[in-house]
mmCIF file of C-alpha atoms and ligand atoms in Angstrom:
data_model
loop_
_atom_site.group_PDB
_atom_site.id
_atom_site.type_symbol
_atom_site.label_atom_id
_atom_site.label_comp_id
_atom_site.label_asym_id
_atom_site.label_seq_id
_atom_site.Cartn_x
_atom_site.Cartn_y
_atom_site.Cartn_z
ATOM 1 C CA MET A 1 153.678 97.705 229.409
ATOM 2 C CA SER A 2 152.297 97.197 232.810
ATOM 3 C CA ASP A 3 151.539 93.862 234.337
ATOM 4 C CA ARG A 4 148.538 95.027 236.297
ATOM 5 C CA ALA A 5 146.870 98.244 235.113
ATOM 6 C CA GLU A 6 147.009 100.656 232.195
ATOM 7 C CA PHE A 7 145.205 103.725 230.876
ATOM 8 C CA LEU A 8 144.834 103.330 227.111
ATOM 9 C CA ILE A 9 144.649 106.686 225.355
ATOM 10 C CA ASP A 10 143.195 106.733 221.854
ATOM 11 C CA LEU A 11 144.627 109.884 220.309
ATOM 12 C CA SER A 12 142.496 109.484 217.185
ATOM 13 C CA ALA A 13 139.418 109.968 219.388
ATOM 14 C CA LEU A 14 141.023 113.129 220.795
ATOM 15 C CA SER A 15 141.656 114.468 217.271
ATOM 16 C CA SER A 16 138.127 113.715 216.255
ATOM 17 C CA ASN A 17 136.680 115.537 219.286
ATOM 18 C CA VAL A 18 138.848 118.607 218.701
ATOM 19 C CA SER A 19 138.067 118.856 214.997
ATOM 20 C CA LYS A 20 134.357 118.342 215.594
ATOM 21 C CA ILE A 21 134.293 121.153 218.174
ATOM 22 C CA LYS A 22 136.407 123.384 215.954
ATOM 23 C CA LYS A 23 134.057 122.867 213.019
ATOM 24 C CA GLU A 24 130.955 123.547 215.102
ATOM 25 C CA CYS A 25 132.074 126.620 216.993
ATOM 26 C CA ALA A 26 134.270 128.282 214.346
ATOM 27 C CA VAL A 27 136.323 130.371 216.819
ATOM 28 C CA GLU A 28 139.801 129.739 218.182
ATOM 29 C CA ILE A 29 140.155 126.790 220.530
ATOM 30 C CA LEU A 30 142.310 126.825 223.624
ATOM 31 C CA ALA A 31 142.905 123.183 224.543
ATOM 32 C CA VAL A 32 142.926 122.830 228.327
ATOM 33 C CA VAL A 33 145.750 120.448 229.269
ATOM 34 C CA LYS A 34 146.141 121.170 232.988
ATOM 35 C CA ALA A 35 146.546 118.319 235.481
ATOM 36 C CA ASP A 36 148.549 116.188 233.030
ATOM 37 C CA ALA A 37 145.866 116.719 230.390
ATOM 38 C CA TYR A 38 143.117 115.521 232.738
ATOM 39 C CA GLY A 39 145.245 112.446 233.428
ATOM 40 C CA HIS A 40 145.735 111.598 229.744
ATOM 41 C CA GLY A 41 149.378 112.743 229.436
ATOM 42 C CA LEU A 42 150.381 116.382 228.878
ATOM 43 C CA ILE A 43 152.726 116.277 225.910
ATOM 44 C CA ARG A 44 151.027 113.713 223.676
ATOM 45 C CA VAL A 45 147.635 115.335 224.231
ATOM 46 C CA ALA A 46 148.922 118.878 223.665
ATOM 47 C CA SER A 47 150.630 118.051 220.372
ATOM 48 C CA THR A 48 147.635 116.061 219.129
ATOM 49 C CA ALA A 49 145.180 118.844 220.025
ATOM 50 C CA LEU A 50 147.301 121.413 218.173
ATOM 51 C CA LYS A 51 147.477 119.212 215.078
ATOM 52 C CA ALA A 52 143.705 118.710 215.207
ATOM 53 C CA GLY A 53 142.911 122.435 215.139
ATOM 54 C CA ALA A 54 143.431 123.942 218.589
ATOM 55 C CA SER A 55 145.579 127.089 218.392
ATOM 56 C CA TRP A 56 146.184 127.729 222.085
ATOM 57 C CA LEU A 57 147.046 125.605 225.133
ATOM 58 C CA GLY A 58 145.786 126.379 228.624
ATOM 59 C CA VAL A 59 147.166 125.167 231.926
ATOM 60 C CA ALA A 60 146.684 126.076 235.551
ATOM 61 C CA LEU A 61 150.295 126.071 236.744
ATOM 62 C CA LEU A 62 153.406 127.764 235.478
ATOM 63 C CA GLU A 63 155.376 124.536 235.771
ATOM 64 C CA GLU A 64 152.899 122.837 233.421
ATOM 65 C CA ALA A 65 153.528 125.589 230.865
ATOM 66 C CA ILE A 66 157.298 125.275 231.318
ATOM 67 C CA THR A 67 157.103 121.508 230.742
ATOM 68 C CA LEU A 68 155.302 122.167 227.458
ATOM 69 C CA ARG A 69 158.026 124.589 226.359
ATOM 70 C CA GLU A 70 160.781 122.190 227.459
ATOM 71 C CA ASN A 71 159.218 119.609 225.177
ATOM 72 C CA GLY A 72 159.472 121.861 222.171
ATOM 73 C CA ILE A 73 155.876 123.073 222.029
ATOM 74 C CA ASP A 74 155.904 126.670 220.794
ATOM 75 C CA ALA A 75 152.161 127.373 220.423
ATOM 76 C CA PRO A 76 150.691 130.177 222.559
ATOM 77 C CA ILE A 77 150.218 128.996 226.156
ATOM 78 C CA LEU A 78 148.175 130.614 228.902
ATOM 79 C CA ALA A 79 148.817 129.694 232.546
ATOM 80 C CA TRP A 80 146.074 131.106 234.782
ATOM 81 C CA LEU A 81 146.882 130.018 238.308
ATOM 82 C CA VAL A 82 150.200 131.763 238.726
ATOM 83 C CA SER A 83 150.389 133.236 242.214
ATOM 84 C CA PRO A 84 152.434 136.185 243.419
ATOM 85 C CA GLY A 85 155.985 135.060 244.135
ATOM 86 C CA SER A 86 156.193 132.845 241.028
ATOM 87 C CA ASP A 87 159.159 132.829 238.671
ATOM 88 C CA PHE A 88 157.726 135.486 236.343
ATOM 89 C CA GLU A 89 161.052 136.114 234.630
ATOM 90 C CA GLN A 90 161.141 132.537 233.452
ATOM 91 C CA ALA A 91 157.545 132.831 232.231
ATOM 92 C CA ILE A 92 158.399 135.965 230.271
ATOM 93 C CA SER A 93 161.576 134.496 228.805
ATOM 94 C CA ARG A 94 159.684 131.417 227.660
ATOM 95 C CA ASN A 95 156.901 133.474 226.113
ATOM 96 C CA ILE A 96 154.194 132.105 228.410
ATOM 97 C CA ASP A 97 151.029 134.213 228.756
ATOM 98 C CA LEU A 98 150.019 134.794 232.349
ATOM 99 C CA GLY A 99 146.561 135.060 233.853
ATOM 100 C CA VAL A 100 146.465 137.945 236.342
ATOM 101 C CA SER A 101 143.856 138.356 239.043
ATOM 102 C CA SER A 102 145.374 140.745 241.576
ATOM 103 C CA ILE A 103 147.191 144.091 241.626
ATOM 104 C CA LYS A 104 150.004 142.456 243.545
ATOM 105 C CA GLY A 105 150.420 139.830 240.819
ATOM 106 C CA LEU A 106 150.337 142.500 238.122
ATOM 107 C CA ASN A 107 152.996 144.597 239.876
ATOM 108 C CA GLU A 108 155.287 141.604 240.262
ATOM 109 C CA ILE A 109 154.890 140.690 236.595
ATOM 110 C CA SER A 110 155.553 144.274 235.592
ATOM 111 C CA ALA A 111 158.711 144.395 237.734
ATOM 112 C CA ALA A 112 159.961 141.094 236.317
ATOM 113 C CA ALA A 113 159.334 142.345 232.782
ATOM 114 C CA ALA A 114 161.236 145.583 233.463
ATOM 115 C CA LYS A 115 164.169 143.590 234.809
ATOM 116 C CA PHE A 116 164.084 141.183 231.900
ATOM 117 C CA GLY A 117 163.714 143.960 229.341
ATOM 118 C CA LYS A 118 160.744 142.443 227.536
ATOM 119 C CA GLN A 119 156.997 143.069 227.762
ATOM 120 C CA ALA A 120 155.047 140.405 229.631
ATOM 121 C CA ARG A 121 151.915 139.062 227.965
ATOM 122 C CA VAL A 122 148.957 138.952 230.346
ATOM 123 C CA HIS A 123 145.284 138.001 230.303
ATOM 124 C CA LEU A 124 143.212 139.790 232.949
ATOM 125 C CA GLU A 125 140.974 137.371 234.792
ATOM 126 C CA ILE A 126 137.742 138.935 236.006
ATOM 127 C CA ASP A 127 135.263 137.629 238.550
ATOM 128 C CA THR A 128 131.854 137.765 236.890
ATOM 129 C CA GLY A 129 130.027 135.977 239.671
ATOM 130 C CA MET A 130 131.800 132.791 240.711
ATOM 131 C CA SER A 131 133.688 134.383 243.626
ATOM 132 C CA ARG A 132 136.786 132.343 242.827
ATOM 133 C CA GLY A 133 139.595 133.690 240.623
ATOM 134 C CA GLY A 134 139.637 137.103 238.997
ATOM 135 C CA PHE A 135 139.452 140.814 239.734
ATOM 136 C CA LEU A 136 136.468 141.965 241.774
ATOM 137 C CA ASN A 137 137.123 144.436 244.596
ATOM 138 C CA GLU A 138 140.367 145.636 242.992
ATOM 139 C CA TRP A 139 138.722 146.217 239.617
ATOM 140 C CA SER A 140 138.364 149.999 239.833
ATOM 141 C CA GLU A 141 141.953 150.275 241.031
ATOM 142 C CA LEU A 142 143.058 148.124 238.091
ATOM 143 C CA LEU A 143 141.305 150.446 235.657
ATOM 144 C CA LYS A 144 143.645 153.225 236.849
ATOM 145 C CA GLU A 145 146.805 151.160 236.202
ATOM 146 C CA ASP A 146 149.297 152.212 233.565
ATOM 147 C CA PHE A 147 150.117 148.571 232.694
ATOM 148 C CA ALA A 148 153.807 149.394 232.412
ATOM 149 C CA ASN A 149 155.884 146.652 230.779
ATOM 150 C CA VAL A 150 152.872 144.441 230.133
ATOM 151 C CA GLU A 151 150.862 143.801 227.037
ATOM 152 C CA VAL A 152 147.232 143.048 227.851
ATOM 153 C CA VAL A 153 146.615 140.307 225.318
ATOM 154 C CA GLY A 154 143.411 138.945 226.760
ATOM 155 C CA ILE A 155 140.551 139.237 229.206
ATOM 156 C CA PHE A 156 138.689 136.220 230.519
ATOM 157 C CA SER A 157 136.324 134.831 233.105
ATOM 158 C CA HIS A 158 134.884 131.455 234.074
ATOM 159 C CA PHE A 159 131.329 130.119 234.423
ATOM 160 C CA ALA A 160 130.177 128.509 237.648
ATOM 161 C CA ARG A 161 127.096 126.750 236.259
ATOM 162 C CA ALA A 162 127.589 126.441 232.495
ATOM 163 C CA ASP A 163 126.558 122.794 232.686
ATOM 164 C CA GLU A 164 123.065 123.756 233.833
ATOM 165 C CA PRO A 165 121.206 124.976 230.773
ATOM 166 C CA GLY A 166 118.615 127.640 231.586
ATOM 167 C CA GLU A 167 120.328 128.643 234.811
ATOM 168 C CA LYS A 168 120.042 132.406 235.250
ATOM 169 C CA GLN A 169 123.526 132.793 236.724
ATOM 170 C CA ASN A 170 124.941 132.044 233.258
ATOM 171 C CA LEU A 171 123.184 135.019 231.727
ATOM 172 C CA ASP A 172 124.202 137.220 234.676
ATOM 173 C CA GLN A 173 127.853 136.236 234.246
ATOM 174 C CA LEU A 174 127.706 136.847 230.499
ATOM 175 C CA GLN A 175 126.228 140.329 231.020
ATOM 176 C CA ARG A 176 128.779 141.128 233.702
ATOM 177 C CA PHE A 177 131.584 140.012 231.362
ATOM 178 C CA LYS A 178 130.409 142.364 228.629
ATOM 179 C CA VAL A 179 130.142 145.277 231.068
ATOM 180 C CA MET A 180 133.638 144.738 232.481
ATOM 181 C CA VAL A 181 135.180 144.362 229.005
ATOM 182 C CA GLN A 182 133.540 147.656 228.053
ATOM 183 C CA GLU A 183 134.851 149.365 231.209
ATOM 184 C CA LEU A 184 138.360 148.230 230.350
ATOM 185 C CA GLU A 185 138.056 149.385 226.750
ATOM 186 C CA ASN A 186 136.746 152.745 227.966
ATOM 187 C CA VAL A 187 140.080 153.404 229.671
ATOM 188 C CA GLY A 188 141.876 152.585 226.432
ATOM 189 C CA VAL A 189 142.933 148.978 227.100
ATOM 190 C CA LYS A 190 141.621 146.799 224.277
ATOM 191 C CA PRO A 191 142.659 143.164 224.609
ATOM 192 C CA PRO A 192 142.334 141.356 221.269
ATOM 193 C CA ILE A 193 141.428 138.027 222.882
ATOM 194 C CA LYS A 194 138.260 137.668 224.959
ATOM 195 C CA HIS A 195 137.331 134.281 226.356
ATOM 196 C CA LEU A 196 134.667 132.977 228.680
ATOM 197 C CA ALA A 197 133.305 129.612 227.519
ATOM 198 C CA ASN A 198 134.380 126.243 228.933
ATOM 199 C CA SER A 199 133.236 122.937 227.372
ATOM 200 C CA ALA A 200 129.669 123.172 228.633
ATOM 201 C CA ALA A 201 129.192 126.719 227.354
ATOM 202 C CA THR A 202 130.764 125.716 224.041
ATOM 203 C CA PHE A 203 127.922 123.237 223.555
ATOM 204 C CA ARG A 204 125.230 125.409 224.996
ATOM 205 C CA ASP A 205 125.686 129.078 224.238
ATOM 206 C CA LYS A 206 127.186 130.702 221.143
ATOM 207 C CA ASP A 207 126.820 134.136 222.789
ATOM 208 C CA SER A 208 129.582 133.174 225.213
ATOM 209 C CA TYR A 209 132.208 132.431 222.521
ATOM 210 C CA PHE A 210 133.748 135.921 221.953
ATOM 211 C CA THR A 211 137.098 135.227 220.211
ATOM 212 C CA MET A 212 138.065 131.889 221.773
ATOM 213 C CA VAL A 213 136.649 128.941 223.738
ATOM 214 C CA ARG A 214 138.546 127.017 226.424
ATOM 215 C CA VAL A 215 137.783 123.343 225.956
ATOM 216 C CA GLY A 216 138.789 120.746 228.518
ATOM 217 C CA ILE A 217 136.555 117.807 229.368
ATOM 218 C CA ALA A 218 134.830 117.636 225.960
ATOM 219 C CA MET A 219 138.161 117.258 224.192
ATOM 220 C CA TYR A 220 138.716 114.099 226.243
ATOM 221 C CA GLY A 221 135.384 112.865 224.934
ATOM 222 C CA LEU A 222 133.544 113.241 228.215
ATOM 223 C CA THR A 223 130.320 115.098 228.923
ATOM 224 C CA PRO A 224 130.560 118.219 231.125
ATOM 225 C CA ASP A 225 127.570 116.950 233.114
ATOM 226 C CA VAL A 226 125.895 113.623 232.464
ATOM 227 C CA THR A 227 122.805 114.612 234.435
ATOM 228 C CA HIS A 228 122.031 117.918 232.722
ATOM 229 C CA MET A 229 123.683 117.591 229.318
ATOM 230 C CA GLY A 230 123.502 113.914 228.397
ATOM 231 C CA THR A 231 126.202 111.342 227.773
ATOM 232 C CA SER A 232 129.339 111.631 225.650
ATOM 233 C CA LYS A 233 127.477 109.817 222.915
ATOM 234 C CA ASP A 234 124.525 112.240 223.079
ATOM 235 C CA LEU A 235 127.044 115.059 222.508
ATOM 236 C CA GLY A 236 128.777 113.245 219.624
ATOM 237 C CA LEU A 237 132.029 112.824 221.551
ATOM 238 C CA ARG A 238 134.388 109.846 221.651
ATOM 239 C CA PRO A 239 135.844 109.078 225.096
ATOM 240 C CA VAL A 240 139.620 109.086 224.761
ATOM 241 C CA GLY A 241 140.654 106.961 227.738
ATOM 242 C CA GLN A 242 139.998 103.341 228.599
ATOM 243 C CA LEU A 243 141.153 102.152 231.998
ATOM 244 C CA ARG A 244 141.900 98.467 232.313
ATOM 245 C CA ALA A 245 143.361 96.262 234.998
ATOM 246 C CA LYS A 246 144.242 92.653 235.602
ATOM 247 C CA LEU A 247 142.371 90.182 237.681
ATOM 248 C CA HIS A 248 145.013 89.348 240.225
ATOM 249 C CA LEU A 249 143.001 86.403 241.461
ATOM 250 C CA VAL A 250 139.709 84.611 240.819
ATOM 251 C CA LYS A 251 138.252 82.471 243.583
ATOM 252 C CA GLU A 252 135.050 80.786 244.702
ATOM 253 C CA VAL A 253 133.512 81.723 248.025
ATOM 254 C CA SER A 254 130.399 80.578 249.804
ATOM 255 C CA LYS A 255 127.257 82.523 250.621
ATOM 256 C CA GLY A 256 127.545 84.904 253.564
ATOM 257 C CA SER A 257 131.297 85.555 253.274
ATOM 258 C CA PRO A 258 132.407 88.984 254.515
ATOM 259 C CA VAL A 259 134.379 90.897 251.874
ATOM 260 C CA GLY A 260 137.131 93.428 252.501
ATOM 261 C CA TYR A 261 138.039 95.846 255.301
ATOM 262 C CA GLY A 262 135.299 96.452 257.820
ATOM 263 C CA ALA A 263 133.257 93.555 256.393
ATOM 264 C CA SER A 264 131.015 96.194 254.847
ATOM 265 C CA ALA A 265 129.544 93.626 252.423
ATOM 266 C CA PHE A 266 128.705 89.927 252.460
ATOM 267 C CA THR A 267 128.188 87.597 249.512
ATOM 268 C CA SER A 268 124.479 86.960 249.025
ATOM 269 C CA THR A 269 124.990 83.562 247.325
ATOM 270 C CA ASP A 270 127.798 81.139 246.625
ATOM 271 C CA THR A 271 129.738 83.077 244.020
ATOM 272 C CA THR A 272 133.032 83.735 242.280
ATOM 273 C CA LEU A 273 134.974 86.826 243.286
ATOM 274 C CA GLY A 274 137.603 88.624 241.257
ATOM 275 C CA VAL A 275 140.405 90.604 242.891
ATOM 276 C CA VAL A 276 141.241 93.573 240.641
ATOM 277 C CA ALA A 277 144.813 94.856 240.826
ATOM 278 C CA MET A 278 144.043 98.568 241.311
ATOM 279 C CA GLY A 279 143.092 100.494 244.405
ATOM 280 C CA TYR A 280 142.616 103.933 245.843
ATOM 281 C CA ALA A 281 146.355 104.641 245.497
ATOM 282 C CA ASP A 282 145.726 104.362 241.758
ATOM 283 C CA GLY A 283 142.698 106.643 241.817
ATOM 284 C CA ILE A 284 139.858 104.167 242.343
ATOM 285 C CA PRO A 285 137.613 106.066 244.783
ATOM 286 C CA ARG A 286 137.459 104.256 248.105
ATOM 287 C CA ILE A 287 133.781 105.036 248.516
ATOM 288 C CA ALA A 288 132.768 103.800 245.054
ATOM 289 C CA GLN A 289 129.740 101.529 245.171
ATOM 290 C CA GLY A 290 127.618 100.686 242.151
ATOM 291 C CA ALA A 291 130.432 100.669 239.602
ATOM 292 C CA GLY A 292 132.721 97.739 238.863
ATOM 293 C CA VAL A 293 134.486 96.115 235.927
ATOM 294 C CA PHE A 294 133.537 94.586 232.592
ATOM 295 C CA VAL A 295 134.698 91.072 231.948
ATOM 296 C CA ASN A 296 133.671 88.505 229.321
ATOM 297 C CA GLY A 297 130.834 90.708 228.108
ATOM 298 C CA LYS A 298 129.341 91.223 231.564
ATOM 299 C CA LYS A 299 129.432 93.770 234.338
ATOM 300 C CA ALA A 300 130.875 92.586 237.625
ATOM 301 C CA PRO A 301 130.040 95.055 240.431
ATOM 302 C CA ILE A 302 132.369 96.069 243.262
ATOM 303 C CA ILE A 303 131.715 94.240 246.489
ATOM 304 C CA GLY A 304 133.074 95.600 249.772
ATOM 305 C CA ARG A 305 135.444 98.506 250.271
ATOM 306 C CA VAL A 306 138.156 99.468 247.822
ATOM 307 C CA SER A 307 141.646 98.916 249.321
ATOM 308 C CA MET A 308 144.848 100.792 248.547
ATOM 309 C CA ASP A 309 146.070 98.481 245.772
ATOM 310 C CA GLN A 310 143.107 96.255 244.988
ATOM 311 C CA PHE A 311 139.346 95.879 245.032
ATOM 312 C CA VAL A 312 137.003 92.930 244.817
ATOM 313 C CA VAL A 313 134.239 92.387 242.252
ATOM 314 C CA ASP A 314 131.446 89.843 242.218
ATOM 315 C CA LEU A 315 131.857 87.815 239.016
ATOM 316 C CA GLY A 316 128.684 85.787 239.609
ATOM 317 C CA SER A 317 128.385 82.031 239.556
ATOM 318 C CA ASN A 318 129.088 81.234 235.905
ATOM 319 C CA ASN A 319 131.649 83.762 234.737
ATOM 320 C CA LYS A 320 134.585 82.153 232.959
ATOM 321 C CA ALA A 321 137.140 84.733 234.078
ATOM 322 C CA HIS A 322 140.593 83.560 235.136
ATOM 323 C CA SER A 323 143.357 84.963 237.273
ATOM 324 C CA GLY A 324 145.512 87.120 234.986
ATOM 325 C CA ASP A 325 142.692 88.204 232.634
ATOM 326 C CA TRP A 326 142.366 91.877 231.744
ATOM 327 C CA VAL A 327 139.104 93.595 232.703
ATOM 328 C CA ILE A 328 137.792 97.030 231.728
ATOM 329 C CA VAL A 329 137.340 99.438 234.629
ATOM 330 C CA PHE A 330 135.840 102.123 232.420
ATOM 331 C CA GLY A 331 135.624 102.799 228.708
ATOM 332 C CA ASP A 332 133.379 104.519 226.224
ATOM 333 C CA GLY A 333 130.451 102.277 227.160
ATOM 334 C CA SER A 334 129.972 100.961 223.626
ATOM 335 C CA HIS A 335 130.303 97.319 224.643
ATOM 336 C CA GLY A 336 128.289 97.642 227.849
ATOM 337 C CA GLU A 337 131.204 98.493 230.119
ATOM 338 C CA TYR A 338 131.081 101.066 232.895
ATOM 339 C CA THR A 339 131.996 104.640 231.908
ATOM 340 C CA ALA A 340 133.837 107.415 233.750
ATOM 341 C CA ASP A 341 130.359 108.882 234.353
ATOM 342 C CA ASP A 342 129.228 105.655 236.042
ATOM 343 C CA TRP A 343 132.302 105.780 238.297
ATOM 344 C CA GLY A 344 131.597 109.442 239.028
ATOM 345 C CA LEU A 345 128.018 108.731 240.041
ATOM 346 C CA ALA A 346 129.133 105.679 242.038
ATOM 347 C CA SER A 347 131.390 107.858 244.162
ATOM 348 C CA SER A 348 129.313 111.061 244.515
ATOM 349 C CA SER A 349 131.689 112.739 242.114
ATOM 350 C CA ILE A 350 132.130 113.571 238.426
ATOM 351 C CA ASN A 351 133.994 112.151 235.433
ATOM 352 C CA TYR A 352 136.557 115.013 235.751
ATOM 353 C CA GLU A 353 137.689 113.689 239.112
ATOM 354 C CA ILE A 354 137.711 110.070 237.972
ATOM 355 C CA VAL A 355 140.161 110.693 235.103
ATOM 356 C CA THR A 356 142.374 113.270 236.820
ATOM 357 C CA ARG A 357 142.938 111.106 239.889
ATOM 358 C CA ILE A 358 144.372 108.104 238.019
ATOM 359 C CA GLY A 359 147.683 107.718 239.798
ATOM 360 C CA PRO A 360 151.280 107.687 238.595
ATOM 361 C CA ARG A 361 151.569 103.897 239.042
ATOM 362 C CA VAL A 362 149.257 103.457 236.041
ATOM 363 C CA PRO A 363 151.154 103.823 232.760
ATOM 364 C CA ARG A 364 149.532 105.806 229.967
ATOM 365 C CA ILE A 365 149.648 103.775 226.761
ATOM 366 C CA TYR A 366 148.898 105.489 223.452
ATOM 367 C CA GLU A 367 146.998 102.764 221.662
ATOM 368 C CA PRO A 368 143.422 102.013 220.606
ATOM 369 C CA HIS A 369 141.075 100.589 223.222
ATOM 370 C CA VAL A 370 141.004 96.808 223.670
ATOM 371 C CA TYR A 371 137.874 94.674 224.102
HETATM 372 C C1 PLP B 1 139.623 123.766 233.799
HETATM 373 C C2 PLP B 1 139.231 125.040 233.167
HETATM 374 C C3 PLP B 1 138.582 125.053 231.928
HETATM 375 C C4 PLP B 1 138.104 123.792 231.235
HETATM 376 O O1 PLP B 1 136.842 123.415 231.726
HETATM 377 P P1 PLP B 1 136.057 122.179 231.073
HETATM 378 O O2 PLP B 1 134.780 122.146 231.807
HETATM 379 O O3 PLP B 1 136.898 120.971 231.320
HETATM 380 O O4 PLP B 1 135.924 122.483 229.633
HETATM 381 C C5 PLP B 1 138.362 126.268 231.324
HETATM 382 N N1 PLP B 1 138.740 127.427 231.920
HETATM 383 C C6 PLP B 1 139.329 127.457 233.126
HETATM 384 C C7 PLP B 1 139.695 128.763 233.729
HETATM 385 C C8 PLP B 1 139.577 126.272 233.804
HETATM 386 O O5 PLP B 1 140.152 126.297 235.015
#
């Protein structure tokens, strides 16, 4: 228990999101648990997602995959941001599937596998138009490889604009994916697992499913894009995390008082201010304006700049809040509180960044949300 801030994680909401998605898409689900499960806690989230119907786990880093194995999780795991020079032998010994996007990476994996005396399991990442990860200029060279000591289990790519329905780039990437899969199969390499869809594509486009979908943000009950795809509620998702903090102090101030560093805001009337015991060191964006907290059934907006450990909200003139009360920073919105989407919009960002940046000083508590 924390005495100032906590992130309450409702694992029953996570289960419900996973089983809903599983039922609707009817292909294998890879639960994306990178970045400490989008801030929700790697191990608890991974085990819950597997119980709820996911059959694979996906992470960016090798160390995230190793942590899963060290905690007794033996489901298939894919780590896709494993750079040349990584500890491939450990990956192979722990049965971790590796995303490969360069010849150099492939050669190193192959050498590690030869040394270890066991085939490495790889998924070839291909660049279908995002110009980020994946084979592009080395593709024709890759097609000539003998893939010694590796088993090509999968082929995958990633959408750049899946959250924008009707965007032509999505169709282009899908076509490109099919062409590259065919080119690989033509040289006799036939990976059983083909995956392209992220959360947004899972909602939007059945043609992008192939044999598996990689679901991140939607599993946490958040919309991939509140502007183009609607809210969590519109998508039938239950937000998993509720961030709450304590009012460190409640005090009355007079009209025209400057608030916070740089005196970037002044009170417009005599009012009551609340000092919330979280700051940018805990992941509250310093530039956030237009979000705030929920207290006694009302929204209290941020006033002035967010500091490292605290920020100030305007409670208004007749709010009965007291020093030491808990307030909701964001939740599922069902009681009128701010959501992770509101915080995203308030800081020129997105819900993904809001949840993943919640800092290590904020304990994750696996309990239902509190109102
Ligand atoms: C993060 C990530 C995902 C998950 O994306 P969401 O939009 O959160 O569903 C899927 N695939 C790859 C390669 C990723 O890096």
